[in-house]
Each structure stands twice: as C-alpha cells, then as structure tokens.
PDB file of C-alpha atoms and ligand atoms in Angstrom:
ATOM      1  CA  MET A  56     101.491 108.009  68.984  1.00 92.00           C
ATOM      2  CA  ASP A  57     104.239 110.057  70.997  1.00 96.00           C
ATOM      3  CA  THR A  58     108.041 109.989  69.976  1.00 97.00           C
ATOM      4  CA  ARG A  59     108.930 111.565  73.452  1.00 98.00           C
ATOM      5  CA  PRO A  60     110.785 109.462  75.741  1.00 98.00           C
ATOM      6  CA  VAL A  61     109.619 107.735  78.850  1.00 98.00           C
ATOM      7  CA  GLY A  62     111.167 109.119  82.144  1.00 98.00           C
ATOM      8  CA  VAL A  63     112.189 106.622  84.677  1.00 98.00           C
ATOM      9  CA  PHE A  64     113.874 107.451  88.174  1.00 98.00           C
ATOM     10  CA  ASP A  65     114.882 105.570  91.268  1.00 97.00           C
ATOM     11  CA  SER A  66     117.248 106.194  94.079  1.00 96.00           C
ATOM     12  CA  GLY A  67     119.798 104.216  92.241  1.00 93.00           C
ATOM     13  CA  LEU A  68     120.310 101.142  90.385  1.00 91.00           C
ATOM     14  CA  GLY A  69     116.958  99.567  91.367  1.00 92.00           C
ATOM     15  CA  GLY A  70     114.796 101.023  88.752  1.00 95.00           C
ATOM     16  CA  LEU A  71     116.959  99.325  85.993  1.00 94.00           C
ATOM     17  CA  THR A  72     114.828  96.283  87.010  1.00 92.00           C
ATOM     18  CA  ALA A  73     111.862  98.146  85.164  1.00 95.00           C
ATOM     19  CA  VAL A  74     113.989  99.397  82.368  1.00 95.00           C
ATOM     20  CA  ARG A  75     115.069  95.936  81.389  1.00 93.00           C
ATOM     21  CA  GLN A  76     111.756  94.915  81.174  1.00 94.00           C
ATOM     22  CA  LEU A  77     110.435  98.119  79.361  1.00 95.00           C
ATOM     23  CA  THR A  78     113.326  97.618  76.815  1.00 94.00           C
ATOM     24  CA  ALA A  79     112.309  93.987  76.344  1.00 93.00           C
ATOM     25  CA  CYS A  80     108.513  94.676  75.836  1.00 94.00           C
ATOM     26  CA  MET A  81     108.860  98.179  73.971  1.00 95.00           C
ATOM     27  CA  PRO A  82     111.979  98.138  72.174  1.00 95.00           C
ATOM     28  CA  GLU A  83     111.091 101.173  70.113  1.00 96.00           C
ATOM     29  CA  GLU A  84     110.367 103.477  73.146  1.00 97.00           C
ATOM     30  CA  ARG A  85     113.134 105.959  74.163  1.00 97.00           C
ATOM     31  CA  ILE A  86     113.922 106.011  77.797  1.00 97.00           C
ATOM     32  CA  VAL A  87     115.571 108.676  79.913  1.00 97.00           C
ATOM     33  CA  TYR A  88     116.635 107.143  83.374  1.00 97.00           C
ATOM     34  CA  PHE A  89     117.628 109.108  86.347  1.00 98.00           C
ATOM     35  CA  GLY A  90     119.459 107.166  89.413  1.00 97.00           C
ATOM     36  CA  ASP A  91     119.783 109.437  92.412  1.00 97.00           C
ATOM     37  CA  THR A  92     123.097 107.729  93.100  1.00 96.00           C
ATOM     38  CA  GLY A  93     124.450 110.788  95.180  1.00 96.00           C
ATOM     39  CA  ARG A  94     121.575 110.410  97.690  1.00 96.00           C
ATOM     40  CA  VAL A  95     120.749 106.542  97.797  1.00 94.00           C
ATOM     41  CA  PRO A  96     119.273 105.192  99.909  1.00 95.00           C
ATOM     42  CA  TYR A  97     115.889 106.704 100.247  1.00 97.00           C
ATOM     43  CA  GLY A  98     114.303 103.902 102.233  1.00 95.00           C
ATOM     44  CA  SER A  99     116.204 105.072 105.521  1.00 95.00           C
ATOM     45  CA  ARG A 100     114.951 108.887 105.177  1.00 96.00           C
ATOM     46  CA  SER A 101     111.975 110.770 106.400  1.00 95.00           C
ATOM     47  CA  ARG A 102     108.850 111.036 104.635  1.00 95.00           C
ATOM     48  CA  GLY A 103     109.691 114.731 103.833  1.00 95.00           C
ATOM     49  CA  THR A 104     113.075 114.282 102.414  1.00 96.00           C
ATOM     50  CA  ILE A 105     111.846 111.534  99.992  1.00 97.00           C
ATOM     51  CA  ARG A 106     109.097 113.679  98.777  1.00 96.00           C
ATOM     52  CA  ARG A 107     111.615 116.498  98.192  1.00 96.00           C
ATOM     53  CA  TYR A 108     113.888 114.378  96.400  1.00 97.00           C
ATOM     54  CA  ALA A 109     111.288 112.841  94.325  1.00 97.00           C
ATOM     55  CA  ARG A 110     109.985 116.242  93.313  1.00 97.00           C
ATOM     56  CA  GLN A 111     113.464 117.081  92.034  1.00 97.00           C
ATOM     57  CA  ASP A 112     113.773 113.877  90.305  1.00 98.00           C
ATOM     58  CA  ALA A 113     110.783 114.374  88.371  1.00 97.00           C
ATOM     59  CA  ALA A 114     111.774 118.101  87.691  1.00 97.00           C
ATOM     60  CA  PHE A 115     114.887 116.754  86.104  1.00 98.00           C
ATOM     61  CA  LEU A 116     112.966 114.284  83.883  1.00 98.00           C
ATOM     62  CA  LEU A 117     110.677 117.080  82.939  1.00 97.00           C
ATOM     63  CA  SER A 118     113.528 119.139  81.655  1.00 97.00           C
ATOM     64  CA  GLN A 119     114.204 116.123  79.303  1.00 97.00           C
ATOM     65  CA  ASP A 120     110.572 116.391  77.503  1.00 98.00           C
ATOM     66  CA  VAL A 121     109.387 113.077  78.925  1.00 98.00           C
ATOM     67  CA  LYS A 122     105.996 111.982  77.937  1.00 98.00           C
ATOM     68  CA  MET A 123     105.089 110.127  81.187  1.00 98.00           C
ATOM     69  CA  ILE A 124     107.207 109.758  84.397  1.00 98.00           C
ATOM     70  CA  VAL A 125     107.555 106.310  86.221  1.00 98.00           C
ATOM     71  CA  ALA A 126     108.716 106.396  89.788  1.00 98.00           C
ATOM     72  CA  ALA A 127     110.441 102.776  89.479  1.00 97.00           C
ATOM     73  CA  CYS A 128     110.949 103.167  93.188  1.00 97.00           C
ATOM     74  CA  GLY A 129     108.594 101.571  95.905  1.00 97.00           C
ATOM     75  CA  THR A 130     109.624 104.097  98.558  1.00 97.00           C
ATOM     76  CA  VAL A 131     108.750 107.092  96.320  1.00 98.00           C
ATOM     77  CA  SER A 132     105.333 105.232  95.308  1.00 97.00           C
ATOM     78  CA  SER A 133     104.667 104.565  98.956  1.00 97.00           C
ATOM     79  CA  VAL A 134     105.154 107.984 100.351  1.00 96.00           C
ATOM     80  CA  ALA A 135     104.816 110.311  97.353  1.00 96.00           C
ATOM     81  CA  ALA A 136     102.013 108.716  95.339  1.00 93.00           C
ATOM     82  CA  ASP A 137     100.321 111.919  95.102  1.00 94.00           C
ATOM     83  CA  LEU A 138     103.234 113.679  93.376  1.00 94.00           C
ATOM     84  CA  GLY A 139     101.403 112.743  89.966  1.00 94.00           C
ATOM     85  CA  GLN A 140      98.816 115.570  90.850  1.00 94.00           C
ATOM     86  CA  GLU A 141     101.508 118.349  90.519  1.00 92.00           C
ATOM     87  CA  LEU A 142     102.843 117.091  87.178  1.00 96.00           C
ATOM     88  CA  PRO A 143     102.008 117.977  83.594  1.00 96.00           C
ATOM     89  CA  VAL A 144     102.476 114.681  82.458  1.00 97.00           C
ATOM     90  CA  PRO A 145     101.083 111.195  83.414  1.00 98.00           C
ATOM     91  CA  PHE A 146     102.676 109.694  86.465  1.00 98.00           C
ATOM     92  CA  LEU A 147     102.773 105.944  87.183  1.00 98.00           C
ATOM     93  CA  GLY A 148     104.390 104.225  90.583  1.00 97.00           C
ATOM     94  CA  VAL A 149     105.169 100.719  91.498  1.00 96.00           C
ATOM     95  CA  LEU A 150     102.551 100.109  93.923  1.00 97.00           C
ATOM     96  CA  GLY A 151      99.247  99.510  92.179  1.00 97.00           C
ATOM     97  CA  PRO A 152     100.640  97.263  89.604  1.00 97.00           C
ATOM     98  CA  THR A 153     102.589  95.131  92.221  1.00 98.00           C
ATOM     99  CA  ALA A 154      99.545  94.840  94.422  1.00 98.00           C
ATOM    100  CA  GLN A 155      97.351  93.781  91.644  1.00 98.00           C
ATOM    101  CA  ALA A 156      99.947  91.077  90.492  1.00 98.00           C
ATOM    102  CA  ALA A 157     100.321  89.581  94.057  1.00 98.00           C
ATOM    103  CA  ALA A 158      96.380  89.580  94.208  1.00 98.00           C
ATOM    104  CA  ALA A 159      96.287  87.578  91.131  1.00 98.00           C
ATOM    105  CA  ALA A 160      99.186  85.405  92.140  1.00 98.00           C
ATOM    106  CA  THR A 161      97.982  84.124  95.780  1.00 98.00           C
ATOM    107  CA  ARG A 162      95.966  81.068  96.297  1.00 98.00           C
ATOM    108  CA  THR A 163      95.770  81.212 100.192  1.00 98.00           C
ATOM    109  CA  GLY A 164      95.521  85.041 100.620  1.00 98.00           C
ATOM    110  CA  ARG A 165      98.817  84.996 102.696  1.00 98.00           C
ATOM    111  CA  ILE A 166     100.695  87.731 101.317  1.00 98.00           C
ATOM    112  CA  GLY A 167     104.529  88.825 102.271  1.00 98.00           C
ATOM    113  CA  VAL A 168     105.713  91.989 101.484  1.00 98.00           C
ATOM    114  CA  ILE A 169     109.467  93.008 101.753  1.00 98.00           C
ATOM    115  CA  GLY A 170     110.559  96.652 101.150  1.00 98.00           C
ATOM    116  CA  THR A 171     112.517  99.433 102.384  1.00 97.00           C
ATOM    117  CA  THR A 172     111.942 100.823 105.940  1.00 97.00           C
ATOM    118  CA  ALA A 173     109.910 104.051 104.719  1.00 97.00           C
ATOM    119  CA  THR A 174     107.725 101.737 102.453  1.00 98.00           C
ATOM    120  CA  ILE A 175     106.874  99.284 105.166  1.00 98.00           C
ATOM    121  CA  ARG A 176     106.501 102.061 107.603  1.00 97.00           C
ATOM    122  CA  SER A 177     104.015 103.782 105.368  1.00 97.00           C
ATOM    123  CA  GLY A 178     101.570 100.616 105.197  1.00 98.00           C
ATOM    124  CA  SER A 179     101.147 101.412 101.555  1.00 98.00           C
ATOM    125  CA  TYR A 180     101.051  97.782 100.380  1.00 98.00           C
ATOM    126  CA  ARG A 181      98.944  96.750 103.465  1.00 98.00           C
ATOM    127  CA  ARG A 182      96.362  99.463 102.147  1.00 98.00           C
ATOM    128  CA  ALA A 183      96.507  98.597  98.477  1.00 98.00           C
ATOM    129  CA  LEU A 184      95.953  94.795  99.227  1.00 98.00           C
ATOM    130  CA  ALA A 185      93.110  95.456 101.610  1.00 98.00           C
ATOM    131  CA  ALA A 186      91.516  97.847  98.905  1.00 98.00           C
ATOM    132  CA  ILE A 187      91.734  94.697  96.539  1.00 98.00           C
ATOM    133  CA  ASP A 188      90.644  91.966  99.105  1.00 98.00           C
ATOM    134  CA  PRO A 189      90.244  92.832 102.964  1.00 98.00           C
ATOM    135  CA  ALA A 190      90.322  89.134 103.496  1.00 98.00           C
ATOM    136  CA  PHE A 191      94.111  89.134 102.462  1.00 98.00           C
ATOM    137  CA  GLN A 192      96.588  88.563 105.506  1.00 98.00           C
ATOM    138  CA  VAL A 193      99.582  90.583 104.831  1.00 98.00           C
ATOM    139  CA  PHE A 194     102.981  89.968 106.579  1.00 98.00           C
ATOM    140  CA  ASP A 195     105.756  92.618 106.048  1.00 98.00           C
ATOM    141  CA  ARG A 196     109.218  93.156 106.802  1.00 98.00           C
ATOM    142  CA  ASP A 197     111.713  95.893 106.066  1.00 98.00           C
ATOM    143  CA  CYS A 198     115.125  94.575 104.635  1.00 98.00           C
ATOM    144  CA  PRO A 199     117.399  97.798 105.100  1.00 96.00           C
ATOM    145  CA  LEU A 200     120.708  95.993 104.153  1.00 96.00           C
ATOM    146  CA  PHE A 201     119.351  94.841 100.814  1.00 96.00           C
ATOM    147  CA  VAL A 202     119.672  98.197  98.877  1.00 93.00           C
ATOM    148  CA  PRO A 203     123.319  98.727  99.903  1.00 93.00           C
ATOM    149  CA  LEU A 204     124.007  95.014  98.884  1.00 94.00           C
ATOM    150  CA  VAL A 205     122.675  95.698  95.423  1.00 91.00           C
ATOM    151  CA  GLU A 206     124.276  99.037  94.897  1.00 86.00           C
ATOM    152  CA  ASN A 207     127.651  97.554  95.647  1.00 88.00           C
ATOM    153  CA  GLY A 208     127.173  94.508  93.372  1.00 88.00           C
ATOM    154  CA  PHE A 209     126.480  91.841  96.163  1.00 93.00           C
ATOM    155  CA  PHE A 210     123.614  90.121  94.264  1.00 91.00           C
ATOM    156  CA  ALA A 211     125.229  86.931  92.789  1.00 90.00           C
ATOM    157  CA  PRO A 212     123.155  83.848  93.816  1.00 88.00           C
ATOM    158  CA  ASP A 213     126.254  81.949  95.259  1.00 93.00           C
ATOM    159  CA  ASP A 214     127.401  84.972  97.239  1.00 96.00           C
ATOM    160  CA  PRO A 215     126.947  83.754 101.015  1.00 97.00           C
ATOM    161  CA  ILE A 216     126.695  87.603 102.194  1.00 97.00           C
ATOM    162  CA  PRO A 217     123.260  88.144 100.488  1.00 97.00           C
ATOM    163  CA  ARG A 218     122.174  84.590 101.143  1.00 97.00           C
ATOM    164  CA  LEU A 219     122.919  84.802 104.922  1.00 97.00           C
ATOM    165  CA  THR A 220     121.137  88.429 104.887  1.00 98.00           C
ATOM    166  CA  ALA A 221     118.064  86.964 103.358  1.00 98.00           C
ATOM    167  CA  GLU A 222     117.784  84.014 105.500  1.00 97.00           C
ATOM    168  CA  ARG A 223     117.618  86.421 108.626  1.00 97.00           C
ATOM    169  CA  TYR A 224     115.155  88.935 106.986  1.00 98.00           C
ATOM    170  CA  LEU A 225     112.863  86.246 105.478  1.00 98.00           C
ATOM    171  CA  ALA A 226     112.567  83.820 108.537  1.00 98.00           C
ATOM    172  CA  PRO A 227     109.395  85.397 109.629  1.00 98.00           C
ATOM    173  CA  LEU A 228     107.751  85.370 106.396  1.00 98.00           C
ATOM    174  CA  ARG A 229     108.649  81.639 106.022  1.00 97.00           C
ATOM    175  CA  GLU A 230     107.203  80.934 109.416  1.00 97.00           C
ATOM    176  CA  ALA A 231     103.955  82.913 108.369  1.00 98.00           C
ATOM    177  CA  ASP A 232     103.580  80.538 105.459  1.00 98.00           C
ATOM    178  CA  VAL A 233     103.147  83.083 102.660  1.00 98.00           C
ATOM    179  CA  ASP A 234     102.364  81.533  99.261  1.00 98.00           C
ATOM    180  CA  THR A 235     103.188  85.026  97.661  1.00 98.00           C
ATOM    181  CA  LEU A 236     105.930  87.457  98.378  1.00 98.00           C
ATOM    182  CA  ILE A 237     106.078  91.059  97.028  1.00 98.00           C
ATOM    183  CA  LEU A 238     109.582  92.228  96.190  1.00 97.00           C
ATOM    184  CA  GLY A 239     108.251  95.729  97.030  1.00 96.00           C
ATOM    185  CA  CYS A 240     111.472  97.567  96.373  1.00 96.00           C
ATOM    186  CA  THR A 241     112.863  97.567  92.829  1.00 94.00           C
ATOM    187  CA  HIS A 242     116.387  96.949  94.021  1.00 93.00           C
ATOM    188  CA  TYR A 243     115.188  93.550  95.327  1.00 95.00           C
ATOM    189  CA  PRO A 244     114.402  91.661  91.987  1.00 93.00           C
ATOM    190  CA  LEU A 245     118.349  91.684  91.572  1.00 92.00           C
ATOM    191  CA  LEU A 246     118.371  89.409  94.697  1.00 95.00           C
ATOM    192  CA  LEU A 247     115.402  87.462  93.169  1.00 95.00           C
ATOM    193  CA  PRO A 248     117.523  84.095  92.823  1.00 96.00           C
ATOM    194  CA  VAL A 249     118.710  84.370  96.516  1.00 97.00           C
ATOM    195  CA  VAL A 250     115.129  85.140  97.698  1.00 98.00           C
ATOM    196  CA  ALA A 251     113.821  82.129  95.743  1.00 97.00           C
ATOM    197  CA  GLN A 252     116.331  80.012  97.189  1.00 96.00           C
ATOM    198  CA  VAL A 253     115.329  81.037 100.845  1.00 97.00           C
ATOM    199  CA  MET A 254     111.738  81.007 100.242  1.00 98.00           C
ATOM    200  CA  GLY A 255     111.490  77.678  98.282  1.00 96.00           C
ATOM    201  CA  PRO A 256     109.729  76.785  95.376  1.00 95.00           C
ATOM    202  CA  GLY A 257     105.992  76.980  96.584  1.00 94.00           C
ATOM    203  CA  VAL A 258     106.284  81.001  96.794  1.00 98.00           C
ATOM    204  CA  ALA A 259     105.440  83.046  94.013  1.00 98.00           C
ATOM    205  CA  LEU A 260     107.706  86.196  93.817  1.00 98.00           C
ATOM    206  CA  ILE A 261     106.379  89.439  92.511  1.00 98.00           C
ATOM    207  CA  ASP A 262     108.895  91.511  90.886  1.00 95.00           C
ATOM    208  CA  SER A 263     107.684  95.199  91.245  1.00 93.00           C
ATOM    209  CA  GLY A 264     110.106  96.444  88.320  1.00 91.00           C
ATOM    210  CA  ARG A 265     108.608  93.971  85.976  1.00 93.00           C
ATOM    211  CA  GLU A 266     105.109  94.771  86.840  1.00 95.00           C
ATOM    212  CA  THR A 267     105.563  98.400  86.663  1.00 96.00           C
ATOM    213  CA  ALA A 268     107.044  98.083  83.120  1.00 95.00           C
ATOM    214  CA  LEU A 269     104.012  96.131  82.088  1.00 96.00           C
ATOM    215  CA  ALA A 270     101.584  98.615  83.398  1.00 97.00           C
ATOM    216  CA  CYS A 271     103.583 101.476  81.862  1.00 98.00           C
ATOM    217  CA  ARG A 272     103.125  99.535  78.440  1.00 97.00           C
ATOM    218  CA  ARG A 273      99.400  99.396  78.992  1.00 97.00           C
ATOM    219  CA  PHE A 274      99.050 102.870  79.990  1.00 98.00           C
ATOM    220  CA  LEU A 275     100.997 104.193  76.907  1.00 98.00           C
ATOM    221  CA  GLN A 276      98.813 101.700  74.684  1.00 97.00           C
ATOM    222  CA  GLU A 277      95.473 102.767  76.253  1.00 97.00           C
ATOM    223  CA  HIS A 278      96.244 106.357  75.928  1.00 97.00           C
ATOM    224  CA  GLY A 279      97.739 106.239  72.292  1.00 97.00           C
ATOM    225  CA  LEU A 280     101.062 107.390  73.545  1.00 97.00           C
ATOM    226  CA  GLU A 281     103.346 104.553  72.344  1.00 96.00           C
ATOM    227  CA  ALA A 282     106.202 105.161  70.190  1.00 97.00           C
ATOM    228  CA  PRO A 283     105.566 104.966  66.305  1.00 95.00           C
ATOM    229  CA  ALA A 284     106.341 101.682  65.038  1.00 92.00           C
ATOM    230  CA  GLY A 285     109.843 101.551  63.818  1.00 93.00           C
ATOM    231  CA  GLN A 286     111.132 104.158  66.074  1.00 95.00           C
ATOM    232  CA  GLU A 287     114.605 103.410  67.158  1.00 93.00           C
ATOM    233  CA  GLY A 288     114.491 103.097  70.732  1.00 92.00           C
ATOM    234  CA  GLY A 289     117.375 104.203  72.982  1.00 90.00           C
ATOM    235  CA  ARG A 290     118.422 104.773  76.616  1.00 93.00           C
ATOM    236  CA  ARG A 291     120.050 107.656  78.267  1.00 94.00           C
ATOM    237  CA  PHE A 292     121.353 107.241  81.846  1.00 96.00           C
ATOM    238  CA  PHE A 293     121.854 110.200  84.285  1.00 97.00           C
ATOM    239  CA  VAL A 294     123.084 109.827  87.822  1.00 97.00           C
ATOM    240  CA  SER A 295     123.996 112.356  90.673  1.00 98.00           C
ATOM    241  CA  ASP A 296     127.206 110.822  91.454  1.00 95.00           C
ATOM    242  CA  ARG A 297     130.184 108.988  89.807  1.00 92.00           C
ATOM    243  CA  THR A 298     129.188 107.584  86.393  1.00 92.00           C
ATOM    244  CA  GLU A 299     131.727 104.673  86.610  1.00 87.00           C
ATOM    245  CA  GLY A 300     130.202 102.827  89.538  1.00 85.00           C
ATOM    246  CA  PHE A 301     126.926 102.990  88.143  1.00 89.00           C
ATOM    247  CA  ALA A 302     128.010 102.007  84.479  1.00 89.00           C
ATOM    248  CA  SER A 303     129.735  98.838  85.382  1.00 86.00           C
ATOM    249  CA  ILE A 304     126.864  97.293  87.553  1.00 85.00           C
ATOM    250  CA  ALA A 305     124.115  98.605  85.127  1.00 88.00           C
ATOM    251  CA  GLN A 306     125.721  97.097  82.203  1.00 87.00           C
ATOM    252  CA  THR A 307     126.015  93.531  84.171  1.00 82.00           C
ATOM    253  CA  LEU A 308     122.347  94.080  84.660  1.00 82.00           C
ATOM    254  CA  LEU A 309     121.231  95.211  81.236  1.00 87.00           C
ATOM    255  CA  GLY A 310     123.646  93.024  79.426  1.00 82.00           C
ATOM    256  CA  GLU A 311     125.207  95.645  77.243  1.00 82.00           C
ATOM    257  CA  SER A 312     127.947  98.352  77.257  1.00 81.00           C
ATOM    258  CA  LEU A 313     126.674 101.674  78.512  1.00 82.00           C
ATOM    259  CA  GLU A 314     130.077 103.381  77.688  1.00 76.00           C
ATOM    260  CA  GLY A 315     129.557 106.883  76.883  1.00 79.00           C
ATOM    261  CA  SER A 316     125.716 106.715  77.723  1.00 85.00           C
ATOM    262  CA  VAL A 317     125.774 107.641  81.788  1.00 94.00           C
ATOM    263  CA  GLU A 318     126.024 111.114  82.451  1.00 96.00           C
ATOM    264  CA  HIS A 319     126.245 113.221  85.732  1.00 97.00           C
ATOM    265  CA  ILE A 320     123.776 115.955  86.617  1.00 97.00           C
ATOM    266  CA  ASP A 321     123.592 118.156  89.583  1.00 97.00           C
ATOM    267  CA  ILE A 322     120.180 117.451  90.820  1.00 97.00           C
ATOM    268  CA  GLU A 323     120.441 120.111  93.344  1.00 94.00           C
ATOM    269  CA  ASN A 324     119.879 122.476  90.498  1.00 94.00           C
ATOM    270  CA  PHE A 325     116.290 121.334  90.060  1.00 94.00           C
ATOM    271  CA  PRO A 326     113.463 122.665  91.922  1.00 87.00           C
ATOM    272  CA  CYS A 327     111.508 120.951  94.475  1.00 84.00           C
ATOM    273  CA  ALA A 328     108.493 123.381  94.510  1.00 72.00           C
ATOM    274  CA  GLY A 329     105.104 121.994  96.025  1.00 63.00           C
ATOM    275  CA  ALA A 330     103.600 121.724  99.388  1.00 50.00           C
ATOM    276  CA  GLU A 331     105.811 121.656 102.387  1.00 52.00           C
ATOM    277  CA  ASP A 332     106.268 118.543 103.892  1.00 53.00           C
ATOM    278  CA  ARG A 333     107.565 117.115 107.274  1.00 46.00           C
TER     279      ARG A 333
HETATM  280  N1  DGL B 154     114.525 101.145  94.716  1.00 60.96           N
HETATM  281  C1  DGL B 154     113.928 101.777  95.691  1.00 60.96           C
HETATM  282  C2  DGL B 154     112.693 101.397  96.190  1.00 60.96           C
HETATM  283  O1  DGL B 154     112.011 100.710  95.504  1.00 60.96           O
HETATM  284  C3  DGL B 154     115.038 101.792  96.852  1.00 60.96           C
HETATM  285  C4  DGL B 154     114.980 102.784  97.836  1.00 60.96           C
HETATM  286  C5  DGL B 154     116.270 103.139  98.579  1.00 60.96           C
HETATM  287  O2  DGL B 154     117.133 103.757  98.189  1.00 60.96           O
HETATM  288  O3  DGL B 154     116.221 102.873  99.771  1.00 60.96           O
HETATM  289  O4  DGL B 154     112.196 101.614  97.213  1.00 60.96           O
END
C-alpha cells in the first residue's frame, strides 16, 4: 500500500483520457496531472526537444512526491521510452499496453495506427506490434491536425470540421481494410465517436488512454503500491500556460467542475538533466 499520488503527464489535454479511466477504476488513488499546455503540441517537434520536455515533466512530478509516473502521451512513449531508467520511481508509457490490446483485438492481423508525426516517424508501434507477432500487417498514418482540434475543443461528433479532417486522414486506412485501429495519441480518444463514424462498425478502436490506465492499475496491484482501501482519492491539475482554457475543456471531459484545482507552474524551472539528445 502506498498513499502517495500517481503522477500523469501529457503535452496538454490528451492525458486526461487516461485520468478519466484511472479515476473510474481506482477512485481511491490520488492523481497529480501535468499538461504542458505552454509547449503543446509535442508531436511536430524533434526527438531531442521531446526528450528534454519529457525529462522536465517527470522532474516536476517527482517534486510532487509521486509513487509512479505515467507518460500518458504516445509521443513521449515513442521517443523517450527509456526515460524510466533515469527515474527513481516506476515509469509507464502508452505503447506496450496499447499494442497488446490491439494484438488481442485483431482477427485479420491488419492493424492501423494513427498518431502524431513524431510517433509515426519513430516506428514505435510497428516495432511493438512486430515483437508480439511478426505476421501482423501494420498501416500507419500521422494526423497532425487532430491535436490542435482537440486542444481547441473541436471534438463534438456532429462537428463537420473534425469529421472532414478524419475522413481525409483515415481514407488510406479504410482502403487498407484494417480490422483494428490504434488511437496512438492520447488526444485522439476524444475524437473516438468521429473516428468510429468514419471507420465503420467493423473496426475495433483501441484507446491508448484507457489501456494505459488499466495497465497502471495492474502495475500498482502487482507491486503492492495501490492506495489503501478507503483513502479519499483526489486530483490536482497543473499546466504550463493559462489555467482557464484548460479547466473549461477538462471539465467537459471529466464531467465535473475543476474550479480552483488547476494551477500554473513554470516548467522551465525544472531540470532536464540526462544524456544529451539531438
Ligand atoms: N497526447 C500526445 C500524444 O499522445 C499529443 C502529442 C502532441 O502534443 O502532439 O502523442
């Protein structure tokens, strides 16, 4: 048993798809969330920049005395998966749990992956899926407009803007006849109804935020790190830019008022010590 909070970070709102699920399956856990809203998006940046940001995000969460760090960010999980080796607490990314869930869901072995440009460029999902079964056929596509759409609140299923964007991005994956589609960026589950409409009912959609939350629960239980029964859970949110914009979209997403629980921090005050990157 461990009363300390779980630390979760993302470039912005996307990691809340993991927080939503964490709260549903472990209501007694305390969660500290950091959304790097001042530097979102990560997915269009260089590997070195993403790794530097990820180290600073982790350093901030460590300052909050967390018992575990969850990178609820496909981009960080893809290009800084080794960050855990530098940390004094367990580290979990989205890649492994999401790839496993897709492998379990597919019937035909034809798996689609959508993610940020950095994630797709890294080939991380291709490698993770091939390690599970080399016979899988993987079709991937970056969707760089999805993160800004979500960050600006354009994710309602009846909104033509995300719908048209999704039709454009997903056309090759429909043509490839995938039976499973990994939403490899944690922002994308917010567009899940739109993606489901475009892909049609025969395609299993794998929500990386949800799978990561379930993996986090398994890890805490297996390592005796879960919160004691009866502990009052709670969430604190930190962002690196304006708190208002984040709070209003986040509360729609989480279905509760976040008034007073979103705080601003200066992420540049946190160290990015570690091996140099390009
Ligand atoms: N939620 C992040 C991910 O899972 C978005 C990255 C971005 O900011 O571009 O990749």
